[in-house]
Short mmCIF file of C-alpha atoms in Angstrom, two decimals:
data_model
loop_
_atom_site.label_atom_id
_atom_site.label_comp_id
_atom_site.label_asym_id
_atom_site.label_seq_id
_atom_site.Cartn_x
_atom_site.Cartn_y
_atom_site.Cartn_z
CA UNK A 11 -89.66 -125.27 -192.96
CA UNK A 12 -92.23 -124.87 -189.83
CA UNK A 13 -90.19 -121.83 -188.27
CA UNK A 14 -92.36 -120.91 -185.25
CA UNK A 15 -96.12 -121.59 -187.06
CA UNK A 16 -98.45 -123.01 -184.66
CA UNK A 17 -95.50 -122.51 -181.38
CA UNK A 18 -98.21 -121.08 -178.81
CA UNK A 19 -101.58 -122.02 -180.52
CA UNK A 20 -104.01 -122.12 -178.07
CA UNK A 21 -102.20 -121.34 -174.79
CA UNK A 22 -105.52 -119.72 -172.86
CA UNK A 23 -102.92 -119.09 -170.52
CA UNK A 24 -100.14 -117.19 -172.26
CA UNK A 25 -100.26 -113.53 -170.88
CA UNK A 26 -96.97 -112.02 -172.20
CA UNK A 27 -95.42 -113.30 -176.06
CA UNK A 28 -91.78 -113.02 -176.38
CA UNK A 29 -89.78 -110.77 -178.06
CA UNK A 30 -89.80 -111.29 -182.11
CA UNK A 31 -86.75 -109.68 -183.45
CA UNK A 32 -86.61 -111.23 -186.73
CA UNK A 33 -86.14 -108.60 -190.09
CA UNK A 34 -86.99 -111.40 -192.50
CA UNK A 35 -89.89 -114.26 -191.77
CA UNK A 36 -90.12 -117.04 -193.92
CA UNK A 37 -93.54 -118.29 -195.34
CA UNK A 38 -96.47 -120.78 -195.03
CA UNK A 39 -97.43 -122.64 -197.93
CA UNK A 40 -100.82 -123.91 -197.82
CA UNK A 41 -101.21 -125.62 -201.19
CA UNK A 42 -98.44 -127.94 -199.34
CA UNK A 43 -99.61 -127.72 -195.69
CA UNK A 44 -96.25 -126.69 -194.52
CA UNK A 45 -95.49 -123.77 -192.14
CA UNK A 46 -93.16 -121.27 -191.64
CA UNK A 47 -92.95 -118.07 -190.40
CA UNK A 48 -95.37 -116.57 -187.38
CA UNK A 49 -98.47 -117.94 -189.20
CA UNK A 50 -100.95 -119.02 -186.44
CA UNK A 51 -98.10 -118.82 -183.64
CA UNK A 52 -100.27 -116.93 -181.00
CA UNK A 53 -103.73 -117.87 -182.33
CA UNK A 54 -106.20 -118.82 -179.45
CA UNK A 55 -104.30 -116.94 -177.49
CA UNK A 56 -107.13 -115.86 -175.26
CA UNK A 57 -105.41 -114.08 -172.58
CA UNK A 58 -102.88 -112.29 -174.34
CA UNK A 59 -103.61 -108.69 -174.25
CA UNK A 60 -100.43 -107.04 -175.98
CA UNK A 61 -98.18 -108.03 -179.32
CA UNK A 62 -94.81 -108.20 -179.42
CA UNK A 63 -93.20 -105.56 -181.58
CA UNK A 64 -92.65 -107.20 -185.30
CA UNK A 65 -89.99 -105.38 -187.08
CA UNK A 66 -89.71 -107.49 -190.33
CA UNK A 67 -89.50 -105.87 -193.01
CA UNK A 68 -89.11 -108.33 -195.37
CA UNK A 69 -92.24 -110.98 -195.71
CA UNK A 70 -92.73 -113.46 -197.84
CA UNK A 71 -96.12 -115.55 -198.24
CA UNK A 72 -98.12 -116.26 -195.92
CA UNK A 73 -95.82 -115.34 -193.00
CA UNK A 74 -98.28 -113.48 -190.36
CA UNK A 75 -101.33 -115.00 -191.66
CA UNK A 76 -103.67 -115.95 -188.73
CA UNK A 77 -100.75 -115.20 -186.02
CA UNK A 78 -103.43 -113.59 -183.41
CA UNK A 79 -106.54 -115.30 -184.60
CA UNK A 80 -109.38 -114.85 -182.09
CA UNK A 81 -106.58 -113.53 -179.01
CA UNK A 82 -110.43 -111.92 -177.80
CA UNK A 83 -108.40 -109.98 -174.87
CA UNK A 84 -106.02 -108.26 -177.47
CA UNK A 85 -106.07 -105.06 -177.06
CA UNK A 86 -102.54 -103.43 -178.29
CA UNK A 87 -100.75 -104.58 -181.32
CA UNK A 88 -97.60 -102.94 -182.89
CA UNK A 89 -97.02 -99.34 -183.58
CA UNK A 90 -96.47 -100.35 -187.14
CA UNK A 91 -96.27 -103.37 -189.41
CA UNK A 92 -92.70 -101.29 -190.93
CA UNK A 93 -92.88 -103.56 -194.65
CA UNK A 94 -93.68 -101.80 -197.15
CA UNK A 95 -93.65 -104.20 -199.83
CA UNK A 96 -96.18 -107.49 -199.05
CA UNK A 97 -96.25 -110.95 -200.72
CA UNK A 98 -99.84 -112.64 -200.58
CA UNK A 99 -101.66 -113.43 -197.60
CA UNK A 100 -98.70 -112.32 -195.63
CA UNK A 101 -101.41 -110.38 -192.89
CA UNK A 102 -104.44 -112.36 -194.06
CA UNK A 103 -106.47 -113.34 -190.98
CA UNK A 104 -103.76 -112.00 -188.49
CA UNK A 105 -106.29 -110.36 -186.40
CA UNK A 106 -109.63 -111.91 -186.97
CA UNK A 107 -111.84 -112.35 -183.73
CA UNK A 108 -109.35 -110.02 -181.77
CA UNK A 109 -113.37 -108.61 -180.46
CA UNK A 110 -110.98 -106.47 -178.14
CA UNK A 111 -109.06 -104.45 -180.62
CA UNK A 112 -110.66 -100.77 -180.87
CA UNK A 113 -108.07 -98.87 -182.80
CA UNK A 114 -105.13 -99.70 -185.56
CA UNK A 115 -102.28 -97.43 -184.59
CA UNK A 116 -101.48 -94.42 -187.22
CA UNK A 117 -98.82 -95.56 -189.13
CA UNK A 118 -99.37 -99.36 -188.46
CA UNK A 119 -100.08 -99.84 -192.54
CA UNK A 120 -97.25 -98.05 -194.22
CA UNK A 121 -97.25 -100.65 -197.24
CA UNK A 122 -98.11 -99.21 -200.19
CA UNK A 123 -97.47 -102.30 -202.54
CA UNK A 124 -99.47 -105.19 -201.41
CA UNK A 125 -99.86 -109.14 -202.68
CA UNK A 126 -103.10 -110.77 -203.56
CA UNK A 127 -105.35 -111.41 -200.75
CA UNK A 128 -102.56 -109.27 -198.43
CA UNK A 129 -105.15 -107.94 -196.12
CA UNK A 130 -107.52 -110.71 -196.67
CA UNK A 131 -109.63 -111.28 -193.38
CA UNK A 132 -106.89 -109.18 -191.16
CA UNK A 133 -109.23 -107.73 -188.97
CA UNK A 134 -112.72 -109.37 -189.81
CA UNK A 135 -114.43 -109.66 -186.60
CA UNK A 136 -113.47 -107.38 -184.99
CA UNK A 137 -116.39 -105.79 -183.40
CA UNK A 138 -114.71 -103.34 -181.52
CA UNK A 139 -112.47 -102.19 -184.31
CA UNK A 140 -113.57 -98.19 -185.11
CA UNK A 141 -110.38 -96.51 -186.33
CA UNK A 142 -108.39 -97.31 -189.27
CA UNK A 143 -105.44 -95.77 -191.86
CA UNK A 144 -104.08 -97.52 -194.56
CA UNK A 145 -101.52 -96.53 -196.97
CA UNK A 146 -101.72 -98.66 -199.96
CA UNK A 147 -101.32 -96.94 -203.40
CA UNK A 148 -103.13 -99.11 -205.05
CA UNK A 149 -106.61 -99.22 -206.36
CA UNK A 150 -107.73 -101.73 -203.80
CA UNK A 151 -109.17 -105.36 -204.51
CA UNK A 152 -107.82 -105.10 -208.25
CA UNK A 153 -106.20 -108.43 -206.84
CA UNK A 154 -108.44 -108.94 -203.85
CA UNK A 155 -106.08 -107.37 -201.08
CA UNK A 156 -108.63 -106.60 -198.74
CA UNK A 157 -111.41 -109.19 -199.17
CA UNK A 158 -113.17 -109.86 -196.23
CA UNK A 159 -110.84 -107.25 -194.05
CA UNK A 160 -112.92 -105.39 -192.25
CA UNK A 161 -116.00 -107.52 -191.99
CA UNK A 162 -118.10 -107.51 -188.97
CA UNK A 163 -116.47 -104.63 -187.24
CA UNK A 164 -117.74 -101.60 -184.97
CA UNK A 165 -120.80 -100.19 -187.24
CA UNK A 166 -119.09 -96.38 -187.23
CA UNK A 167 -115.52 -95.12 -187.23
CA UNK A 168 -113.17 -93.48 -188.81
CA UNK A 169 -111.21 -94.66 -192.12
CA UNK A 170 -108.12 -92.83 -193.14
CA UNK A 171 -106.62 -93.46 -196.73
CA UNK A 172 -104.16 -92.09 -199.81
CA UNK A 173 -106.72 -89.01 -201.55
CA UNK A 174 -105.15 -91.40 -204.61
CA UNK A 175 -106.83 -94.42 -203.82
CA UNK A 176 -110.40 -95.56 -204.66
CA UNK A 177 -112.27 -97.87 -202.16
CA UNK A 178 -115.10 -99.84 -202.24
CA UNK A 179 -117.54 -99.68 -199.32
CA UNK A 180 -118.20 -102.35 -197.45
CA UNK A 181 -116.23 -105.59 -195.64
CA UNK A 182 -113.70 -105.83 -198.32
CA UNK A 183 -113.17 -101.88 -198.18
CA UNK A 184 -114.60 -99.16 -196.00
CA UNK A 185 -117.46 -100.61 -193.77
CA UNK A 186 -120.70 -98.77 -194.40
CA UNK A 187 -121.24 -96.44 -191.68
CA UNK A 188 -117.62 -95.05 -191.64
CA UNK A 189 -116.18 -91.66 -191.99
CA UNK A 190 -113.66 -91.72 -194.89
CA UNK A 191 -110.97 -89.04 -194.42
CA UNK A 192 -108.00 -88.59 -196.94
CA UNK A 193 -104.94 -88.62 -195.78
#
């Protein structure tokens, strides 16, 4: 276990993250306190303004949770997370505090089967954050995917989402004030 959890936590300094080819990333198992995966690798990351490209498609637990946790100058993450099947808490957390972050590229969700607590916290505070398209098929937070996900984000802006779907409004859905626009 540990894979790369933790490896540049809190490097103010770190401008530029290295490439992250992996197709398959390991997990992080809290109940145990043991890491794996990219859980917390670039968090307090303060000068980082781009992610690396993260092509895994297969995730297991855990495995992104926290990984760019308050990186404030982040301002471009991947084109797309490409997995479309997610354990739990496998983004939960991976961009809260990113206060940079204004937009969540087009196809960056393609999941459309998600874990418990997937999308827990991923972009709570995130002030700047007023764009957003998610393809789950689910009915979301039937198993509290998205609890917390959008909390304290930009107070308008634009959610896209599967005609299929229902969401709540609010932080652990749609955040009052946003357009909702079926995809």
């Amino acid at each position: 276990y540990g894979g790369y959890c933790y490896m540049f936590q809190g490097c103010t300094l770190l401008t530029k993250a290295p490439k992250l080819p992996a197709y398959h990333v390991g997990f992080h198992n809290a109940y145990y306190n043991s890491g794996g995966g990219y859980s917390c690798m670039f968090s307090g990351c303060t000068s980082l303004v781009e992610a690396p490209d993260l092509p895994a498609t297969e995730l297991e637990d855990y495995c992104y949770a926290s990984m760019f946790a308050d990186c404030t100058s982040l301002k471009k993450i991947p084109s797309s997370l490409p997995a479309t099947e997610l354990g739990d808490h496998c983004y939960a957390s991976m961009f809260a505090g990113c206060t940079s972050l204004e937009y969540v590229p087009i196809d960056f969700l393609p999941a459309t089967i998600v874990g418990e607590y997937c999308y827990a916290g991923m972009f709570e505070g995130c002030t700047s954050l007023n764009y957003i398209k998610c393809n789950a098929e689910i009915n979301i937070n039937v198993n509290q995917t998205t609890t917390d996900w959008l909390k304290n984000v930009s107070p308008t802006g634009n959610f896209y989402k599967n005609a299929n779907v229902n969401w709540p409004e609010g932080r652990s859905g749609v955040p009052l004030g946003w357009t909702v626009i079926d995809a």
